[in-house]
Coordinates of C-alpha atoms in Angstrom, one line a residue:
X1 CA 16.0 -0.4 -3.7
X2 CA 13.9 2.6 -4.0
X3 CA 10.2 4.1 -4.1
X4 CA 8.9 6.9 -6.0
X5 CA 6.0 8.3 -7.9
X6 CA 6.6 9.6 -11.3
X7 CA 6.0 13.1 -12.1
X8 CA 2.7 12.6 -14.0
X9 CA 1.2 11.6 -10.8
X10 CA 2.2 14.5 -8.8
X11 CA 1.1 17.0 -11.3
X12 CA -2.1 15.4 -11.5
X13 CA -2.2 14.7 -7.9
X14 CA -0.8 17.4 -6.3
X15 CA -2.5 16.4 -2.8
X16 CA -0.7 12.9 -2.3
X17 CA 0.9 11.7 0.4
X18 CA 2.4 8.6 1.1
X19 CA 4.0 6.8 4.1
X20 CA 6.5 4.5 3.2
X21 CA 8.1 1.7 5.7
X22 CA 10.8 -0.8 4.2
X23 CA 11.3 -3.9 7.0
X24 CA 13.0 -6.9 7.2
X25 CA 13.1 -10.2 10.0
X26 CA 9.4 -11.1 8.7
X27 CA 9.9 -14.5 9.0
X28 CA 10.2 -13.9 12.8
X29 CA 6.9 -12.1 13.2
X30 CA 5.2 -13.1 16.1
X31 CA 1.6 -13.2 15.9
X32 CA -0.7 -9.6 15.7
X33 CA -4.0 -10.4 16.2
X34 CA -4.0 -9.0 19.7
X35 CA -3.1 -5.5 17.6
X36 CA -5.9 -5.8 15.5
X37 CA -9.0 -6.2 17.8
X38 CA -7.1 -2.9 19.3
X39 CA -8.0 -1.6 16.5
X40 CA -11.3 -2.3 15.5
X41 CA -13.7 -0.4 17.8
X42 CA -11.7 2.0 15.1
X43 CA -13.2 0.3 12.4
X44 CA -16.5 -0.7 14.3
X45 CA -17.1 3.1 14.8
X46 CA -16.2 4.3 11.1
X47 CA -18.9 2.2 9.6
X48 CA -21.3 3.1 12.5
X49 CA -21.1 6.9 11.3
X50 CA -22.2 6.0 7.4
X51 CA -21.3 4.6 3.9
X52 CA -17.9 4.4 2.9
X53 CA -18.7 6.7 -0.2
X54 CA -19.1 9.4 2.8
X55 CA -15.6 8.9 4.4
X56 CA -13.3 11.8 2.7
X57 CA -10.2 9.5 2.7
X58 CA -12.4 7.1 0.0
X59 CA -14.2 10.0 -1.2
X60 CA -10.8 11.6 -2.4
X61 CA -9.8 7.9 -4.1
X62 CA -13.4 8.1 -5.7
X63 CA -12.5 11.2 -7.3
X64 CA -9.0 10.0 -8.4
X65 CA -10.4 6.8 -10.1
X66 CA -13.4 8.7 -11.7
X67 CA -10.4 11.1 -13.2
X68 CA -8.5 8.2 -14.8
X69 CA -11.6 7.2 -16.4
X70 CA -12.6 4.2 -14.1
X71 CA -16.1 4.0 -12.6
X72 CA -15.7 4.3 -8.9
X73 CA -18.3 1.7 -8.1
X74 CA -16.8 -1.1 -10.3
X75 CA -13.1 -0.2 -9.2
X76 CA -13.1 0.4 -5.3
X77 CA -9.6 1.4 -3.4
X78 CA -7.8 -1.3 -1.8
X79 CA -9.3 -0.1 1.6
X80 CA -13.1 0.7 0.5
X81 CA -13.0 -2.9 -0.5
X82 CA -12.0 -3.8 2.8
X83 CA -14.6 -1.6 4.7
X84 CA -17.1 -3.1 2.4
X85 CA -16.3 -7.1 3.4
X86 CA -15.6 -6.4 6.8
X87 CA -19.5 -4.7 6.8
X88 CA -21.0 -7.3 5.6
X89 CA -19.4 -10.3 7.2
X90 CA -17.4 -8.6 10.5
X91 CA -14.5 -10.6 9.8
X92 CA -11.8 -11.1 7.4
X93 CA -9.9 -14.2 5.6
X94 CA -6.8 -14.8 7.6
X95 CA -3.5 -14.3 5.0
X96 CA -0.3 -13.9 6.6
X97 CA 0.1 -11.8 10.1
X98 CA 1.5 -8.9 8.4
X99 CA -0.9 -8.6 5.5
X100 CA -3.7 -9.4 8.3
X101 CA -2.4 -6.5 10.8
X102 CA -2.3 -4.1 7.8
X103 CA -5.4 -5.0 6.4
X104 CA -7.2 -3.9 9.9
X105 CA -4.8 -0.5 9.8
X106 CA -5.8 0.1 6.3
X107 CA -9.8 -0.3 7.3
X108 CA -9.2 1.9 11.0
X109 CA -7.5 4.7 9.0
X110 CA -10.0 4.2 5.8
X111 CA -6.5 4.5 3.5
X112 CA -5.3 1.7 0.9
X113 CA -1.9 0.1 2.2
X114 CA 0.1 -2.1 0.2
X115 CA 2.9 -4.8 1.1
X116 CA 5.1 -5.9 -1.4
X117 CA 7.5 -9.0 -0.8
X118 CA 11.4 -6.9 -1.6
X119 CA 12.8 -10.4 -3.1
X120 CA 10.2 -10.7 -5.6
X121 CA 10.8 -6.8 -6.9
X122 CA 13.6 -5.9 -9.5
X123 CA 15.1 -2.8 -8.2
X124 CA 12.6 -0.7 -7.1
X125 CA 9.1 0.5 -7.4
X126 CA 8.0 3.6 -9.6
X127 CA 4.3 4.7 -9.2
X128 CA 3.2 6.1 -12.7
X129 CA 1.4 5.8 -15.9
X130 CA 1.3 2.4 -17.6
X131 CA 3.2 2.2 -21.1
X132 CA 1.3 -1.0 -22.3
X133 CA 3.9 -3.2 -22.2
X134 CA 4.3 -3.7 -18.5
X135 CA 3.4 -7.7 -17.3
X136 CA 0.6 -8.2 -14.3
X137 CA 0.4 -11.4 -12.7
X138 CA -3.3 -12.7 -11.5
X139 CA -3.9 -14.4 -8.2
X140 CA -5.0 -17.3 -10.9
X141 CA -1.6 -16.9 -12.2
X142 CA -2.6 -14.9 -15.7
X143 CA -0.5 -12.7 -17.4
X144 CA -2.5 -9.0 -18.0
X145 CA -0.9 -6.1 -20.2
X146 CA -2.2 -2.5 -18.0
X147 CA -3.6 -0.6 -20.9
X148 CA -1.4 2.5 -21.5
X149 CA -2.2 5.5 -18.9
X150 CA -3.3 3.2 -16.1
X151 CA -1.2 3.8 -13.0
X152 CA 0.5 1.0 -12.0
X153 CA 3.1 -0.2 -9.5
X154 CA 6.1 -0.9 -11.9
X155 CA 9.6 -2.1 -11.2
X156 CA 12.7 -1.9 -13.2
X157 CA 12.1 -4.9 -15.0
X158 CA 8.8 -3.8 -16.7
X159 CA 6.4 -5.9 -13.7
X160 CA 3.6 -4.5 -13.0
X161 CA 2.9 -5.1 -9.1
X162 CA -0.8 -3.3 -9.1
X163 CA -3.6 -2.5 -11.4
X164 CA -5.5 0.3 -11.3
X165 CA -2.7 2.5 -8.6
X166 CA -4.8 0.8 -5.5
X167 CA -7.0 -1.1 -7.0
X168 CA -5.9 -4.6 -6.7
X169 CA -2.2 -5.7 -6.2
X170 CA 0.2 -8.1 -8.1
X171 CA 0.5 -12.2 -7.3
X172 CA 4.0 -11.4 -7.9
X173 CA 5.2 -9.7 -5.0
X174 CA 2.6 -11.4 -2.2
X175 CA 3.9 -11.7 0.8
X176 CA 4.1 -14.9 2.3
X177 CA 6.1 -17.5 4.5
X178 CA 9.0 -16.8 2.2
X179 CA 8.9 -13.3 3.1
X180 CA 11.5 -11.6 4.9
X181 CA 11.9 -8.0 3.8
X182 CA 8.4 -6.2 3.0
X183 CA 8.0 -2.5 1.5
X184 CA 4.6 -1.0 2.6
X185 CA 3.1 1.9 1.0
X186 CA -0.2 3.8 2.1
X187 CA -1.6 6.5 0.1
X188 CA -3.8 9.2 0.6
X189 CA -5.5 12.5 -1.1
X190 CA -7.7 13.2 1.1
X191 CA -7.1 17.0 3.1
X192 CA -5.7 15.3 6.2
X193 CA -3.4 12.9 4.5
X194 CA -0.2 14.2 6.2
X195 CA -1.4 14.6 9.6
X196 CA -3.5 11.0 9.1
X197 CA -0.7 9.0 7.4
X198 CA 1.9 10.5 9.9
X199 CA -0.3 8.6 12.7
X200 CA -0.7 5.8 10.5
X201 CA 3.1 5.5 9.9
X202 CA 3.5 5.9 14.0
X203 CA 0.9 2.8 14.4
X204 CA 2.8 0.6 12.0
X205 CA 6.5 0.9 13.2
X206 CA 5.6 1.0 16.6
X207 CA 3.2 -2.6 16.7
X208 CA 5.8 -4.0 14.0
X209 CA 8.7 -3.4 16.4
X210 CA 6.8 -5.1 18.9
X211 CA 6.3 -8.1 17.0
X212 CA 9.9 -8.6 16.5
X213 CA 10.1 -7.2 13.0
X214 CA 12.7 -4.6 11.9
X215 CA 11.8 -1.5 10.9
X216 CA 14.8 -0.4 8.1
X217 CA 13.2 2.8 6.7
X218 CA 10.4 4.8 7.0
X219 CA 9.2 8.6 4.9
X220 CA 6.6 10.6 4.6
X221 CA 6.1 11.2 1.5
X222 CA 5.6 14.5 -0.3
X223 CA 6.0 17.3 -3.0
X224 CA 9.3 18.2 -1.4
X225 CA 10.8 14.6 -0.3
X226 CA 9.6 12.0 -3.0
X227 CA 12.3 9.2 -2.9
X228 CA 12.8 6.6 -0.5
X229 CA 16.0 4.8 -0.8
X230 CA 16.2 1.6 1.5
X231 CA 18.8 -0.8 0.5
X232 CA 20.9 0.7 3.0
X233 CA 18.6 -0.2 5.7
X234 CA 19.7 -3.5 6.3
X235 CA 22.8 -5.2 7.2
X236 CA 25.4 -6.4 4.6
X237 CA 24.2 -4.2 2.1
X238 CA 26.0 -1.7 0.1
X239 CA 24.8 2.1 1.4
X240 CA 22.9 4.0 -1.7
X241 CA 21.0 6.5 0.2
X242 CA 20.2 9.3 -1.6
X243 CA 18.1 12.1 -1.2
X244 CA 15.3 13.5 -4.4
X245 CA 13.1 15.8 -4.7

């Protein structure tokens, strides 16, 4: 399988980063809420300092959705949302121990962090602008066209796995008790992406390793290094690894 962002979205995103983790043995994951009251005097002291609109790591996403045309306050990043509930009501819904854990590391770093179930993905995932014809799936089970320009998570099959780039992610790929490899991807543009996302990649291996879950893959992702391949990562599997810029 791979990961990559399409040319379109460098050029007009020059900044990005991305850290990148593929893992499998989730169906062994032990529990992580001990991991995630560690991190949220993190959380408790970002939202003591001021509005989320204030943070640079949503400020930068507010900038990015306002450039593709999308009103910022409508169509929130994956982890202003977050900061936003957790504000209001100091707690989250419970999912799945994996989503859960990364839902608090997406609110303690303020960056949007996506899991997608590796089963439920043909091929790979390519970051880029919609053509129209790719297929979402609703968490009410709809079927949604992105309209044509509108980044999307999209796999080799034509599946859209997000609207919006981090705006709200596909039914299709959820992970859940059937899940037991997981590709995770957090994004930032803000001017301490690298530096931030490096830590953030560091937080997520080391806690996942400890909760008996196999880390297969992990990149920073840049200009200069912009493909992940991860099949290779796990056992029985046919070795693809190649380097891109």
């Amino acid at each position: 399988m791979y990961f990559t962002h399409a040319d379109a979205v460098w050029e007009a995103h020059p900044g990005l980063r991305a850290a990148v983790i593929a893992v499998d043995g989730v169906l062994g994951i032990t529990a992580t809420r001990a991991y995630q009251d560690k991190l949220l005097p993190r959380v408790e002291e970002r939202l003591a300092a001021g509005g989320e609109s204030a943070m640079p790591e949503i400020s930068a996403w507010r900038e990015a959705f306002s450039a593709m045309g999308l009103k910022p306050t409508q169509y929130r990043c994956a982890s202003e949302a977050l900061l936003r509930r957790y504000r209001k009501e100091r707690s989250l819904p419970a999912f799945h121990p994996l989503v859960d854990y990364l839902n608090t590391v997406s609110m303690a770093f303020a960056v949007p962090v996506a899991v997608f179930d590796c089963d439920r993905v043909a091929g790979g995932i390519t970051v880029r602008p919609a053509e129209g014809t790719e297929e979402y799936t609703t968490f009410q089970g709809d079927s949604e066209h992105p309209a044509p320009g509108e980044v999307v998570f999209t796999d080799a099959a034509g599946y859209a796995h997000s609207r919006r780039w981090t705006f709200r992610q596909s039914a299709r790929s959820v992970v859940g008790p059937h899940t037991e490899r997981a590709l995770i991807v957090a994004e930032a543009l803000h001017p301490s992406a690298e530096a931030d996302l490096t830590a953030l990649q560091q937080e997520i291996t080391t806690v996942l390793g400890e909760c008996r879950v196999r880390v297969g893959a992990a990149k920073l992702v840049r200009p200069t290094e912009r493909r992940l391949e991860f099949f290779s990562a796990f056992p029985g599997e046919e070795s693809t690894s190649e380097e891109r810029p």
